[in-house]
DNA sequence: GGTGAAGGTTGCGGGGCGCGCATGTTTGCC
DNA sequence: GGCAAACATGCGCGCCCCGCAACCTTCACC
């Protein structure tokens, strides 16, 4: 990867993190595009070369995370059963989310005792309609890619067949629900891993009636 | 329902239809909020008393449709199996969507031969990022309501239990996929009904591997 | 029916946003 | 080393969204 592309990626990431940090701290309306650009060390005009709105900048991290799941699935051994591969891909990315979460807190230069304030800000941020909308759109984009990966793995047609789309939608749904819960509990995860696995298993097995 | 509320609802609906009609005809950027307001017979300022963006006005019809599914499920007899109720609720609303679709075309005052132009406009409209995002958010809102309905029906906890959320997410996913296909084929529906039912059945039964 | 309170609509004004365009600067390639 | 493409930036404009204040309609209670 050339210098050019690396720089672009760095700028993009910096803008996205800056947007998240500032908005978590000051609230969505308390942050101008100008602030984000300044924080990332570029001009305000440049912000809109990368993102077409504040919300998109925020959701961009989410999009990247989701696309990594797709990447992970594509790299699982070909002979592996579909749902085993999905399990592994999702779990791998889940661990990485934890890393990122810690990084975020560190990047915000916060002592651990402010963790609750950070979590509260996160909750507030995810409650903003525009951010919800853009985050969901990111999920939808990733879902399409995931469906393609599932189709490739199961030998189905990504356009004509319903199965890969259904699987993709179901997996993304689990991802979304889990992420919401993650934010709701403020980043502390009691048995979230088990929850993720359990949800995926339920999906694969079907949902005829509530467990137990 | 008093006169006041009826008027409000009428204005809201009129604004939403006007937004859809104009945008399908002229494209998203070819329509100003002012145009929509004029079309609906209110002042531009009033538009933003009902919707906080053009995209939200468009998605509002989708939201209403989704919430009707929830309503329909709530009105199914209590003893009925969950997935039977879901099937009926979804199918009932699907029929209504057809009605609405015809109505839309009629409201646009178009002879049937312009159906392709209308469909093309629709496709264009649904490709606009802001509209995609807002539509997905509407789905998410409805999903929450659906989860609550499922919880009520299955005696599970809408907050703590994962099952109702998973069911809701899965059903909404089917709805979304179907709607996309609906738009993709331009409103002509070969065996979409069977497709819907089949998808719902697959979900209930589980997705361990592709059918056949 | 009359009347006050609540709820809606509208015009005005302003800050912010998103983007097209033109210009200067950096990167990649030969 | 030099050229072309890609990128960052400044400028400017039109639109959007919303707060505010004034006016008008509906509703409930008398």
Coordinates of C-alpha atoms (C1' of nucleotides) in Angstrom, one line a residue:
Chain A
X1 CA 0.0 0.0 0.0
X2 CA 1.4 3.3 -1.1
X3 CA 2.1 6.4 1.0
X4 CA -0.9 8.1 -0.6
X5 CA -3.4 5.5 0.4
X6 CA -2.0 5.1 3.9
X7 CA -2.3 8.8 4.5
X8 CA -5.8 8.9 3.2
X9 CA -6.8 6.0 5.5
X10 CA -5.1 7.7 8.4
X11 CA -6.9 10.9 7.8
X12 CA -10.2 9.1 7.5
X13 CA -9.6 7.2 10.7
X14 CA -8.5 10.3 12.5
X15 CA -11.6 12.2 11.5
X16 CA -13.8 9.4 12.6
X17 CA -12.2 9.0 16.0
X18 CA -12.2 12.8 16.5
X19 CA -15.9 12.9 15.7
X20 CA -16.7 10.2 18.1
X21 CA -14.5 11.6 20.9
X22 CA -15.8 15.1 20.7
X23 CA -19.4 14.1 20.3
X24 CA -19.2 11.7 23.3
X25 CA -17.8 14.6 25.3
X26 CA -19.8 17.5 24.2
X27 CA -22.9 16.0 22.6
X28 CA -23.9 15.9 18.9
X29 CA -25.0 19.5 18.6
X30 CA -22.1 20.8 20.7
X31 CA -19.6 19.7 18.0
X32 CA -19.2 21.5 14.7
X33 CA -17.7 20.0 11.6
X34 CA -15.0 22.6 12.1
X35 CA -14.1 21.2 15.5
X36 CA -13.7 17.7 14.2
X37 CA -11.6 18.9 11.3
X38 CA -9.4 20.9 13.6
X39 CA -9.0 18.0 16.0
X40 CA -7.9 15.8 13.1
X41 CA -5.6 18.4 11.7
X42 CA -7.3 19.1 8.4
X43 CA -9.4 21.9 7.0
X44 CA -13.1 21.9 7.4
X45 CA -13.6 21.5 3.7
X46 CA -11.5 18.3 3.8
X47 CA -13.9 16.8 6.2
X48 CA -16.6 16.6 3.5
X49 CA -14.1 15.0 1.1
X50 CA -14.2 12.0 3.4
X51 CA -17.7 12.1 4.9
X52 CA -20.9 13.7 3.8
X53 CA -22.1 14.3 7.3
X54 CA -21.1 14.2 11.0
X55 CA -23.2 11.1 11.4
X56 CA -21.5 9.3 8.6
X57 CA -18.1 10.0 10.2
X58 CA -19.3 8.4 13.4
X59 CA -20.8 5.4 11.8
X60 CA -17.7 4.8 9.7
X61 CA -16.0 3.0 12.6
X62 CA -19.0 0.7 12.9
X63 CA -18.9 0.0 9.2
X64 CA -15.2 -0.9 9.4
X65 CA -15.9 -3.3 12.3
X66 CA -18.7 -5.0 10.4
X67 CA -16.7 -5.3 7.2
X68 CA -14.0 -7.0 9.3
X69 CA -16.4 -9.8 10.1
X70 CA -17.0 -10.3 6.5
X71 CA -13.2 -10.4 5.9
X72 CA -12.7 -12.8 8.7
X73 CA -15.4 -15.1 7.3
X74 CA -13.8 -15.1 3.9
X75 CA -10.5 -16.2 5.5
X76 CA -11.9 -19.2 7.3
X77 CA -10.9 -22.5 5.9
X78 CA -13.2 -23.5 3.0
X79 CA -14.2 -26.9 4.4
X80 CA -15.5 -25.6 7.6
X81 CA -19.2 -25.7 8.3
X82 CA -20.9 -22.3 7.6
X83 CA -22.1 -21.6 11.1
X84 CA -18.8 -22.6 12.6
X85 CA -17.1 -20.1 10.4
X86 CA -19.6 -17.4 11.2
X87 CA -19.1 -18.1 14.9
X88 CA -15.4 -17.7 14.6
X89 CA -15.5 -14.6 12.5
X90 CA -18.0 -12.9 14.8
X91 CA -16.1 -13.8 17.9
X92 CA -12.7 -12.7 16.4
X93 CA -14.1 -9.3 15.6
X94 CA -15.8 -9.1 19.0
X95 CA -12.5 -9.3 20.7
X96 CA -11.2 -6.6 18.5
X97 CA -14.1 -4.4 19.4
X98 CA -13.0 -4.7 23.0
X99 CA -9.5 -3.6 22.0
X100 CA -10.9 -0.6 20.1
X101 CA -13.1 0.3 23.0
X102 CA -10.2 0.5 25.4
X103 CA -8.2 2.4 22.8
X104 CA -11.0 4.9 22.5
X105 CA -11.0 5.5 26.2
X106 CA -7.3 5.9 26.1
X107 CA -7.3 8.2 23.1
X108 CA -9.8 10.4 25.1
X109 CA -7.0 10.6 27.7
X110 CA -9.3 9.6 30.5
X111 CA -8.5 8.0 33.7
X112 CA -10.5 4.8 34.3
X113 CA -12.7 6.5 36.9
X114 CA -14.3 8.6 34.2
X115 CA -15.5 5.4 32.5
X116 CA -19.1 6.0 33.5
X117 CA -19.0 9.5 32.1
X118 CA -17.7 8.1 28.9
X119 CA -20.3 5.4 28.8
X120 CA -23.0 8.0 29.4
X121 CA -21.8 10.1 26.6
X122 CA -21.8 7.0 24.3
X123 CA -25.4 6.3 25.2
X124 CA -26.3 9.8 24.4
X125 CA -24.5 9.7 21.1
X126 CA -26.2 6.5 20.0
X127 CA -29.5 8.0 20.9
X128 CA -29.1 10.7 18.2
X129 CA -31.5 9.9 15.4
X130 CA -29.1 10.9 12.6
X131 CA -26.4 8.6 14.1
X132 CA -28.8 5.7 14.5
X133 CA -29.9 6.1 10.9
X134 CA -26.4 6.2 9.6
X135 CA -25.2 3.3 11.7
X136 CA -28.0 1.2 10.5
X137 CA -27.1 2.1 6.9
X138 CA -23.6 1.0 7.6
X139 CA -24.9 -2.3 8.9
X140 CA -27.0 -2.7 5.7
X141 CA -23.9 -2.1 3.5
X142 CA -22.0 -4.7 5.5
X143 CA -24.9 -7.0 5.3
X144 CA -24.8 -7.1 1.5
X145 CA -21.1 -7.9 1.6
X146 CA -21.8 -10.6 4.2
X147 CA -24.5 -12.1 2.0
X148 CA -22.1 -12.3 -0.8
X149 CA -19.5 -14.1 1.4
X150 CA -22.1 -16.5 2.6
X151 CA -23.2 -17.2 -0.9
X152 CA -19.6 -17.9 -2.0
X153 CA -19.2 -20.3 0.9
X154 CA -22.5 -22.2 0.5
X155 CA -22.5 -22.3 -3.3
X156 CA -25.7 -20.3 -3.5
X157 CA -26.5 -17.4 -5.7
X158 CA -26.1 -14.0 -4.0
X159 CA -28.7 -12.4 -6.2
X160 CA -31.4 -15.0 -6.8
X161 CA -31.3 -17.1 -3.6
X162 CA -32.9 -15.9 -0.4
X163 CA -30.8 -18.1 1.9
X164 CA -27.6 -16.0 1.9
X165 CA -29.5 -12.8 2.4
X166 CA -31.4 -14.3 5.3
X167 CA -28.3 -15.6 7.0
X168 CA -26.6 -12.3 6.5
X169 CA -29.5 -10.4 7.9
X170 CA -29.8 -12.7 10.9
X171 CA -26.1 -12.5 11.7
X172 CA -26.1 -8.7 11.4
X173 CA -29.2 -8.6 13.7
X174 CA -27.3 -10.5 16.3
X175 CA -24.4 -8.2 16.0
X176 CA -26.6 -5.1 16.3
X177 CA -28.5 -6.4 19.3
X178 CA -25.3 -7.3 21.0
X179 CA -23.8 -3.9 20.3
X180 CA -26.8 -2.2 21.7
X181 CA -26.6 -4.3 24.9
X182 CA -22.9 -3.5 25.0
X183 CA -23.6 0.2 25.0
X184 CA -26.5 -0.2 27.4
X185 CA -24.3 -1.9 30.0
X186 CA -21.7 0.7 29.6
X187 CA -18.9 -1.4 28.1
X188 CA -18.8 -3.8 31.0
X189 CA -19.4 -7.3 29.7
X190 CA -20.5 -9.9 32.1
X191 CA -21.1 -12.9 29.9
X192 CA -21.6 -11.1 26.6
X193 CA -19.4 -13.7 24.8
X194 CA -21.7 -16.5 25.8
X195 CA -24.7 -14.4 24.8
X196 CA -23.3 -13.8 21.4
X197 CA -22.6 -17.5 20.9
X198 CA -26.0 -18.5 22.2
X199 CA -27.8 -16.1 20.0
X200 CA -26.0 -17.4 16.9
X201 CA -26.8 -20.9 17.9
X202 CA -30.4 -20.1 18.3
X203 CA -30.6 -18.6 14.9
X204 CA -29.0 -21.5 13.2
X205 CA -31.3 -23.9 15.0
X206 CA -34.4 -21.9 14.4
X207 CA -36.8 -19.8 16.5
X208 CA -40.0 -21.9 16.7
X209 CA -40.6 -20.9 20.3
X210 CA -38.8 -19.3 23.2
X211 CA -36.0 -21.5 24.7
X212 CA -37.2 -23.2 27.9
Chain B
X1 CA -60.6 11.0 17.5
X2 CA -61.1 14.7 17.5
X3 CA -61.0 17.1 14.6
X4 CA -57.6 18.3 15.7
X5 CA -55.9 15.0 15.5
X6 CA -57.5 14.0 12.3
X7 CA -56.3 17.2 10.7
X8 CA -52.8 16.6 12.0
X9 CA -52.8 13.1 10.6
X10 CA -54.1 14.3 7.3
X11 CA -51.4 16.9 7.0
X12 CA -48.7 14.4 8.0
X13 CA -49.9 12.0 5.4
X14 CA -50.2 14.6 2.8
X15 CA -46.7 15.8 3.4
X16 CA -45.3 12.3 3.2
X17 CA -47.1 11.5 0.0
X18 CA -46.2 14.8 -1.5
X19 CA -42.5 14.2 -0.7
X20 CA -42.6 10.7 -2.2
X21 CA -44.4 11.8 -5.3
X22 CA -42.2 14.8 -6.1
X23 CA -39.0 13.0 -5.3
X24 CA -39.9 10.0 -7.5
X25 CA -40.6 12.4 -10.3
X26 CA -37.8 14.9 -10.0
X27 CA -35.2 13.2 -7.9
X28 CA -34.1 13.9 -4.3
X29 CA -32.1 17.0 -5.0
X30 CA -34.6 18.3 -7.4
X31 CA -37.2 18.8 -4.7
X32 CA -37.0 21.5 -2.1
X33 CA -38.8 21.3 1.3
X34 CA -40.6 24.3 0.0
X35 CA -42.0 22.3 -2.9
X36 CA -43.3 19.6 -0.7
X37 CA -44.9 22.0 1.6
X38 CA -46.6 23.8 -1.2
X39 CA -47.8 20.5 -2.7
X40 CA -49.3 19.6 0.6
X41 CA -50.8 23.1 1.1
X42 CA -48.9 24.2 4.2
X43 CA -46.1 26.6 4.8
X44 CA -42.5 25.5 4.6
X45 CA -42.1 26.1 8.2
X46 CA -44.8 23.7 9.0
X47 CA -43.0 20.9 7.2
X48 CA -40.4 20.8 9.9
X49 CA -43.1 20.7 12.6
X50 CA -43.9 17.2 11.3
X51 CA -40.6 15.9 9.9
X52 CA -37.1 16.9 10.7
X53 CA -35.9 16.2 7.2
X54 CA -37.0 15.3 3.7
X55 CA -35.8 11.7 4.3
X56 CA -37.9 11.3 7.4
X57 CA -41.0 12.4 5.5
X58 CA -40.3 9.7 2.9
X59 CA -39.6 7.0 5.5
X60 CA -42.7 7.9 7.4
X61 CA -44.9 5.8 5.1
X62 CA -42.6 2.9 5.6
X63 CA -42.8 3.4 9.4
X64 CA -46.6 3.4 9.3
X65 CA -46.6 0.2 7.3
X66 CA -44.3 -1.6 9.7
X67 CA -46.2 -0.5 12.7
X68 CA -49.4 -1.9 11.1
X69 CA -47.8 -5.3 11.2
X70 CA -47.2 -4.9 14.9
X71 CA -50.8 -3.8 15.3
X72 CA -52.0 -6.8 13.3
X73 CA -50.0 -9.2 15.4
X74 CA -51.4 -7.7 18.6
X75 CA -54.9 -8.3 17.3
X76 CA -54.4 -12.0 16.5
X77 CA -56.2 -14.4 18.8
X78 CA -54.2 -15.1 21.9
X79 CA -54.1 -18.9 21.7
X80 CA -52.7 -18.9 18.2
X81 CA -49.1 -20.1 17.8
X82 CA -46.6 -17.3 17.5
X83 CA -45.4 -18.0 14.0
X84 CA -48.9 -18.5 12.7
X85 CA -49.8 -15.1 14.0
X86 CA -46.7 -13.5 12.5
X87 CA -47.5 -15.1 9.2
X88 CA -51.0 -13.7 9.2
X89 CA -49.9 -10.3 10.4
X90 CA -47.2 -9.9 7.7
X91 CA -49.4 -11.2 5.0
X92 CA -52.3 -8.9 5.9
X93 CA -50.0 -5.9 5.7
X94 CA -48.5 -7.1 2.5
X95 CA -51.9 -7.0 0.8
X96 CA -52.3 -3.5 2.1
X97 CA -48.9 -2.5 0.7
X98 CA -50.2 -3.5 -2.7
X99 CA -53.2 -1.2 -2.2
X100 CA -51.0 1.6 -1.2
X101 CA -48.8 1.1 -4.2
X102 CA -51.6 1.3 -6.6
X103 CA -52.9 4.4 -4.7
X104 CA -49.6 6.0 -5.0
X105 CA -49.5 5.5 -8.8
X106 CA -53.0 6.9 -9.0
X107 CA -52.3 9.9 -6.8
X108 CA -49.4 10.7 -9.1
X109 CA -52.1 10.8 -11.8
X110 CA -50.2 8.6 -14.1
X111 CA -51.6 6.4 -16.8
X112 CA -50.5 2.7 -16.3
X113 CA -48.1 2.9 -19.2
X114 CA -45.9 5.2 -17.1
X115 CA -45.5 2.5 -14.6
X116 CA -42.0 1.8 -15.6
X117 CA -41.0 5.4 -15.2
X118 CA -42.5 5.4 -11.8
X119 CA -40.7 2.3 -10.9
X120 CA -37.4 3.7 -12.1
X121 CA -38.0 6.8 -10.0
X122 CA -38.7 4.7 -7.0
X123 CA -35.5 2.8 -7.5
X124 CA -33.6 6.0 -7.7
X125 CA -35.3 7.3 -4.6
X126 CA -34.5 4.2 -2.6
X127 CA -30.9 4.5 -3.7
X128 CA -30.4 7.9 -1.9
X129 CA -28.2 7.3 1.1
X130 CA -30.2 9.7 3.4
X131 CA -33.4 7.9 2.5
X132 CA -31.9 4.4 3.0
X133 CA -30.7 5.5 6.4
X134 CA -33.9 7.0 7.5
X135 CA -35.9 4.0 6.2
X136 CA -33.7 1.6 8.2
X137 CA -34.2 3.7 11.3
X138 CA -37.9 3.5 10.8
X139 CA -37.5 -0.3 10.6
X140 CA -35.5 -0.3 13.8
X141 CA -38.2 1.7 15.6
X142 CA -40.9 -0.8 14.4
X143 CA -38.6 -3.7 15.4
X144 CA -38.6 -2.5 19.0
X145 CA -42.4 -2.4 19.0
X146 CA -42.5 -5.8 17.3
X147 CA -40.2 -7.3 20.0
X148 CA -42.5 -6.0 22.7
X149 CA -45.5 -7.6 20.9
X150 CA -43.7 -10.9 20.6
X151 CA -42.7 -10.7 24.2
X152 CA -46.2 -10.1 25.3
X153 CA -47.4 -13.0 23.2
X154 CA -44.8 -15.5 24.3
X155 CA -44.6 -14.5 27.9
X156 CA -41.0 -13.5 27.7
X157 CA -39.3 -10.3 29.0
X158 CA -38.9 -7.7 26.3
X159 CA -35.9 -6.2 28.1
X160 CA -34.0 -9.1 29.5
X161 CA -34.7 -11.9 27.1
X162 CA -33.1 -12.2 23.8
X163 CA -35.7 -14.3 22.1
X164 CA -38.3 -11.6 21.3
X165 CA -35.6 -9.3 20.0
X166 CA -34.2 -12.0 17.7
X167 CA -37.7 -12.9 16.4
X168 CA -38.5 -9.3 15.8
X169 CA -35.2 -8.7 14.0
X170 CA -35.7 -11.8 11.9
X171 CA -39.2 -10.8 10.9
X172 CA -38.2 -7.3 10.0
X173 CA -35.3 -8.6 8.0
X174 CA -37.7 -10.7 5.9
X175 CA -39.8 -7.6 5.5
X176 CA -36.9 -5.5 4.4
X177 CA -35.5 -8.1 1.9
X178 CA -39.0 -8.5 0.4
X179 CA -39.5 -4.8 0.1
X180 CA -36.2 -4.4 -1.7
X181 CA -37.1 -7.2 -4.1
X182 CA -40.5 -5.5 -4.5
X183 CA -38.8 -2.3 -5.6
X184 CA -36.2 -4.1 -7.6
X185 CA -38.8 -5.8 -9.8
X186 CA -40.7 -2.6 -10.2
X187 CA -43.9 -3.5 -8.4
X188 CA -44.6 -6.5 -10.4
X189 CA -44.9 -9.5 -8.1
X190 CA -44.6 -12.9 -9.6
X191 CA -44.8 -15.1 -6.6
X192 CA -43.8 -12.7 -3.9
X193 CA -46.4 -13.9 -1.6
X194 CA -45.0 -17.5 -1.6
X195 CA -41.5 -16.0 -1.2
X196 CA -42.6 -14.1 1.9
X197 CA -44.2 -17.2 3.5
X198 CA -41.3 -19.4 2.6
X199 CA -38.8 -17.0 4.1
X200 CA -40.8 -16.8 7.3
X201 CA -41.0 -20.6 7.5
X202 CA -37.3 -20.9 6.9
X203 CA -36.6 -18.5 9.7
X204 CA -38.8 -20.3 12.2
X205 CA -37.3 -23.6 11.3
X206 CA -33.7 -22.4 11.4
X207 CA -31.0 -21.7 8.9
X208 CA -28.5 -24.5 9.5
X209 CA -27.8 -24.9 5.8
X210 CA -29.2 -23.9 2.4
X211 CA -32.5 -25.5 1.5
X212 CA -31.9 -28.5 -0.8
Chain C
dG1 C1' -73.1 29.7 23.2
dG2 C1' -69.1 32.0 25.5
dT3 C1' -64.5 32.0 27.1
dG4 C1' -60.0 30.8 28.5
dA5 C1' -56.3 27.5 27.9
dA6 C1' -54.0 24.4 25.0
dG7 C1' -52.3 23.3 20.7
dG8 C1' -51.1 24.5 15.6
dT9 C1' -49.5 27.4 12.0
dT10 C1' -46.8 30.8 10.1
dG11 C1' -43.1 34.4 9.1
dC12 C1' -38.6 35.8 10.3
dG13 C1' -34.0 35.2 11.2
dG14 C1' -29.7 32.9 11.7
dG15 C1' -26.1 29.4 12.3
dG16 C1' -24.6 25.4 10.3
dC17 C1' -24.0 22.2 6.6
dG18 C1' -22.9 20.2 2.1
dC19 C1' -20.8 20.8 -2.0
dG20 C1' -19.2 22.8 -6.7
dC21 C1' -15.4 25.2 -8.3
dA22 C1' -10.8 27.0 -8.8
dT23 C1' -6.2 26.9 -7.0
dG24 C1' -2.1 25.4 -5.0
dT25 C1' 0.4 21.3 -3.2
dT26 C1' 1.8 16.5 -2.7
dT27 C1' 2.4 11.8 -4.6
dG28 C1' 3.3 8.3 -8.0
dC29 C1' 5.3 7.0 -12.3
dC30 C1' 8.3 7.0 -16.2
Chain D
dG1 C1' 13.6 15.4 -12.9
dG2 C1' 9.4 16.3 -14.7
dC3 C1' 4.7 15.4 -15.8
dA4 C1' 0.0 13.8 -14.6
dA5 C1' -3.1 12.5 -11.4
dA6 C1' -4.8 12.8 -6.9
dC7 C1' -5.5 15.4 -2.9
dA8 C1' -6.1 19.5 0.4
dT9 C1' -7.8 23.9 0.8
dG10 C1' -10.3 28.5 0.4
dC11 C1' -14.3 30.7 -1.2
dG12 C1' -19.0 31.2 -1.9
dC13 C1' -23.7 29.9 -2.3
dG14 C1' -28.1 27.8 -1.6
dC15 C1' -30.5 24.9 1.4
dC16 C1' -31.8 23.1 5.7
dC17 C1' -33.3 23.0 10.4
dC18 C1' -34.8 25.1 14.3
dG19 C1' -35.8 28.9 18.0
dC20 C1' -38.8 32.5 18.8
dA21 C1' -42.8 35.3 18.8
dA22 C1' -47.3 36.4 17.0
dC23 C1' -51.5 34.8 15.3
dC24 C1' -55.3 31.5 14.6
dT25 C1' -58.1 27.3 15.6
dT26 C1' -59.9 23.7 18.5
dC27 C1' -61.4 21.9 22.8
dA28 C1' -63.3 21.6 27.4
dC29 C1' -65.6 23.7 30.8
dC30 C1' -69.0 26.7 32.4

